[in-house]
């Protein structure tokens, strides 16, 4: 496992850069839908929960999008927030001047910031900045951010738990790339890693967000009390794992590499998230809502997953482009064959969470 | 002339990205020397001219490096500033807590920010952000920056003046790539463009820098009253222009393209800079010093120029790598042949300017 200077264990959750056929920027309509779904709740959150006094003195509203990727979804997300804040200020009459906006686009240093910067909307009404770094640690000065937004990023772990890749451990997750159908020991390791990551994440944000400031995040999740194996996202990656296993059995992908590859993600329930927030103690849960997740048809879904993690898989397994093509063609075929399992019975939900810093 | 969405006319003053043989990051030792030379003055400026009260309430010191390129020079420059501010705070005893530092690395959106972000010093004690955009316009919220640093960037024009590329104009600068030996009409156009750019530059900074905040910039310049043709940097690009002309005469570079190519730079005198600052009216000149410029030997100088503008030339003239090699080999040869003209008689100076926002 390669460690970067950020202490992230390989494979890093880095989406495909650039703007070509398999880039994230061309294959992120699925994630865009989640942002569109959340728009109304963001508007409501800002209209009802945002205290304009927190930015009145500085005349600048500082907004961060964590896990922004290379665009364009992040641009829609931040514009939503800005529109809502402007609307709120205008509604306050002369007592509240519309502030200047500064937007911090955050993602790992390996993110394609060149692509992001070169595709910034020319007509934007905000000052843009890119912030490279791991959001499980501090990335902003204290008391400097008024609103944090994050969509489809907080479910990503800072690392795959060590034990699940350790052949000697009872939690070794052999032959699988997620914890969906794994024994309890494995699921526990993923949950423990997520709890640890959320602890760091909330601790860092509690320093950076001003008192009274808001944080909205959208993550693929799971209803309280349902097994992990029933969620749409887990079923999807389980099927991708079976494609990788087929390819390994044909000798086209290394078995050894497959045994050491796990998706660094965890899909939490509302109960779990509430527990983490309570344990941190600095935030109140203002909104926690379940939203229906988009279910793209097999071809779209295959492209979405390839845009998200195709690059990681290619790099990790050291694959030629043709082998990548073969994997994702097979994946699409399996998605079609198992469409009722994937598209009908799985829980396909997003969790929208709005927190306010109260301490 | 291609216009980007930033309104910059081609050729854009974009240095070579990446980290290969001809990259800026591997060929910027010349510019590094200017930063080292300025270190003592920066320390003095911060020790004597910085009012710690301007950042005491926010507990964050916000520092920007304008025209930062892809590193590593910018990292040395900002570390100098941070060390000096920390020292100053420690000298104030308990009345001044050492703040957190946030550093904004600014350059054009076409700059290689990926290279910059991936080479950030791992042991840095500051929060890093990249800010894409043209520093002749606003790039930060008002009253948000405590210290602006800029080295070897403010001499770059936002565009080549239209007239000098216009065949119908009396200021057409035919057969030359700079204004060094050009008729007065041409020099006037370059000076007018520089005056306009400095006006925009200072106007934007006067909004962004807090009252009492400082701006230090280092530019290659020229002593009061000396002709442009005597400066080291102009003589160097004149020689590069003659190489391009030789190549055009051999049919290896387009004559037409050569006639429409001018370096977007102007080298001001202390008097000129003082005049611009006075006209703006928001800053006092706290320090204005002439410093000796490094004069690298021909091979180094050729690599430095190639690292700085080799990419622009290659792209603008549509050259194969071999032709670029040939141009810069010829350039090195000419630098050797004309070494007394270039290295001995030219004025080789940098101007160090420290401004304080007073209005």
PDB file of C-alpha atoms in Angstrom, chain A residues 5-6 58-60 62 100-102 104 109-115 117-118 120-122 124 127-133 138-144 208, chain B residues 5-6 58-60 62 100-102 104 109-115 117-118 120-122 124 127-133 138-144 208:
ATOM      1  CA  UNK A   5       2.357  12.683   1.950  1.00  0.00           C
ATOM      2  CA  UNK A   6      -1.240  13.106   3.067  1.00  0.00           C
ATOM      3  CA  UNK A  58     -16.760  40.856   7.366  1.00  0.00           C
ATOM      4  CA  UNK A  59     -18.823  41.744   4.276  1.00  0.00           C
ATOM      5  CA  UNK A  60     -17.598  38.475   2.762  1.00  0.00           C
ATOM      6  CA  UNK A  62     -16.979  32.267   2.587  1.00  0.00           C
ATOM      7  CA  UNK A 100     -18.980  39.410  -1.671  1.00  0.00           C
ATOM      8  CA  UNK A 101     -18.615  35.656  -2.064  1.00  0.00           C
ATOM      9  CA  UNK A 102     -15.422  33.646  -1.864  1.00  0.00           C
ATOM     10  CA  UNK A 104     -13.145  27.405  -1.807  1.00  0.00           C
ATOM     11  CA  UNK A 109      -4.036  17.443  -4.219  1.00  0.00           C
ATOM     12  CA  UNK A 110      -4.236  14.746  -6.919  1.00  0.00           C
ATOM     13  CA  UNK A 111      -7.563  16.115  -8.154  1.00  0.00           C
ATOM     14  CA  UNK A 112      -7.492  17.741 -11.593  1.00  0.00           C
ATOM     15  CA  UNK A 113      -7.560  21.364 -10.445  1.00  0.00           C
ATOM     16  CA  UNK A 114      -6.304  22.506 -13.866  1.00  0.00           C
ATOM     17  CA  UNK A 115      -9.501  21.181 -15.425  1.00  0.00           C
ATOM     18  CA  UNK A 117      -9.941  26.171 -12.920  1.00  0.00           C
ATOM     19  CA  UNK A 118     -10.119  26.255 -16.696  1.00  0.00           C
ATOM     20  CA  UNK A 120     -14.916  27.953 -13.988  1.00  0.00           C
ATOM     21  CA  UNK A 121     -18.092  29.715 -15.185  1.00  0.00           C
ATOM     22  CA  UNK A 122     -16.892  32.971 -16.835  1.00  0.00           C
ATOM     23  CA  UNK A 124     -19.486  33.778 -11.919  1.00  0.00           C
ATOM     24  CA  UNK A 127     -13.904  34.847  -6.055  1.00  0.00           C
ATOM     25  CA  UNK A 128     -12.719  31.302  -6.651  1.00  0.00           C
ATOM     26  CA  UNK A 129      -9.963  29.450  -4.831  1.00  0.00           C
ATOM     27  CA  UNK A 130      -8.845  25.824  -4.944  1.00  0.00           C
ATOM     28  CA  UNK A 131      -7.843  24.125  -1.728  1.00  0.00           C
ATOM     29  CA  UNK A 132      -5.848  20.907  -2.078  1.00  0.00           C
ATOM     30  CA  UNK A 133      -5.978  18.596   0.907  1.00  0.00           C
ATOM     31  CA  UNK A 138      -7.753  20.975   8.865  1.00  0.00           C
ATOM     32  CA  UNK A 139      -7.771  22.773   5.512  1.00  0.00           C
ATOM     33  CA  UNK A 140      -8.960  26.285   6.508  1.00  0.00           C
ATOM     34  CA  UNK A 141      -8.081  28.823   9.208  1.00  0.00           C
ATOM     35  CA  UNK A 142     -10.248  28.805  12.309  1.00  0.00           C
ATOM     36  CA  UNK A 143     -13.609  30.576  12.233  1.00  0.00           C
ATOM     37  CA  UNK A 144     -13.289  31.419   8.553  1.00  0.00           C
ATOM     38  CA  UNK A 208     -13.157  26.139  10.662  1.00  0.00           C
TER      39      UNK A 208
ATOM     40  CA  UNK B   5     -12.344  34.265 -21.273  1.00  0.00           C
ATOM     41  CA  UNK B   6     -10.047  36.425 -19.164  1.00  0.00           C
ATOM     42  CA  UNK B  58      -9.114  37.818  12.855  1.00  0.00           C
ATOM     43  CA  UNK B  59      -6.337  35.562  14.245  1.00  0.00           C
ATOM     44  CA  UNK B  60      -5.512  34.707  10.618  1.00  0.00           C
ATOM     45  CA  UNK B  62      -3.728  36.122   4.805  1.00  0.00           C
ATOM     46  CA  UNK B 100      -2.730  31.002  11.601  1.00  0.00           C
ATOM     47  CA  UNK B 101      -1.524  31.602   8.039  1.00  0.00           C
ATOM     48  CA  UNK B 102      -3.520  31.219   4.864  1.00  0.00           C
ATOM     49  CA  UNK B 104      -3.188  32.241  -1.694  1.00  0.00           C
ATOM     50  CA  UNK B 109      -6.056  29.729 -14.879  1.00  0.00           C
ATOM     51  CA  UNK B 110      -3.737  28.166 -17.491  1.00  0.00           C
ATOM     52  CA  UNK B 111      -0.931  27.860 -14.930  1.00  0.00           C
ATOM     53  CA  UNK B 112      -0.035  24.319 -13.893  1.00  0.00           C
ATOM     54  CA  UNK B 113      -1.775  24.315 -10.499  1.00  0.00           C
ATOM     55  CA  UNK B 114      -1.704  20.508 -10.425  1.00  0.00           C
ATOM     56  CA  UNK B 115       2.100  20.645 -10.360  1.00  0.00           C
ATOM     57  CA  UNK B 117      -0.432  21.595  -5.441  1.00  0.00           C
ATOM     58  CA  UNK B 118       1.356  18.266  -5.719  1.00  0.00           C
ATOM     59  CA  UNK B 120       3.493  21.891  -1.770  1.00  0.00           C
ATOM     60  CA  UNK B 121       6.012  21.466   1.068  1.00  0.00           C
ATOM     61  CA  UNK B 122       4.603  18.647   3.240  1.00  0.00           C
ATOM     62  CA  UNK B 124       4.253  23.690   5.663  1.00  0.00           C
ATOM     63  CA  UNK B 127      -3.329  26.606   4.792  1.00  0.00           C
ATOM     64  CA  UNK B 128      -2.773  26.672   1.040  1.00  0.00           C
ATOM     65  CA  UNK B 129      -5.193  27.839  -1.627  1.00  0.00           C
ATOM     66  CA  UNK B 130      -4.765  28.381  -5.365  1.00  0.00           C
ATOM     67  CA  UNK B 131      -6.411  31.386  -6.966  1.00  0.00           C
ATOM     68  CA  UNK B 132      -6.754  31.279 -10.754  1.00  0.00           C
ATOM     69  CA  UNK B 133      -7.169  34.634 -12.435  1.00  0.00           C
ATOM     70  CA  UNK B 138     -10.081  41.644  -8.656  1.00  0.00           C
ATOM     71  CA  UNK B 139      -9.222  38.171  -7.417  1.00  0.00           C
ATOM     72  CA  UNK B 140      -9.935  38.474  -3.659  1.00  0.00           C
ATOM     73  CA  UNK B 141     -12.768  39.829  -1.486  1.00  0.00           C
ATOM     74  CA  UNK B 142     -12.349  43.352  -0.203  1.00  0.00           C
ATOM     75  CA  UNK B 143     -10.188  43.977   2.866  1.00  0.00           C
ATOM     76  CA  UNK B 144      -9.119  40.355   3.059  1.00  0.00           C
ATOM     77  CA  UNK B 208      -8.287  43.711  -1.473  1.00  0.00           C
TER      78      UNK B 208
END
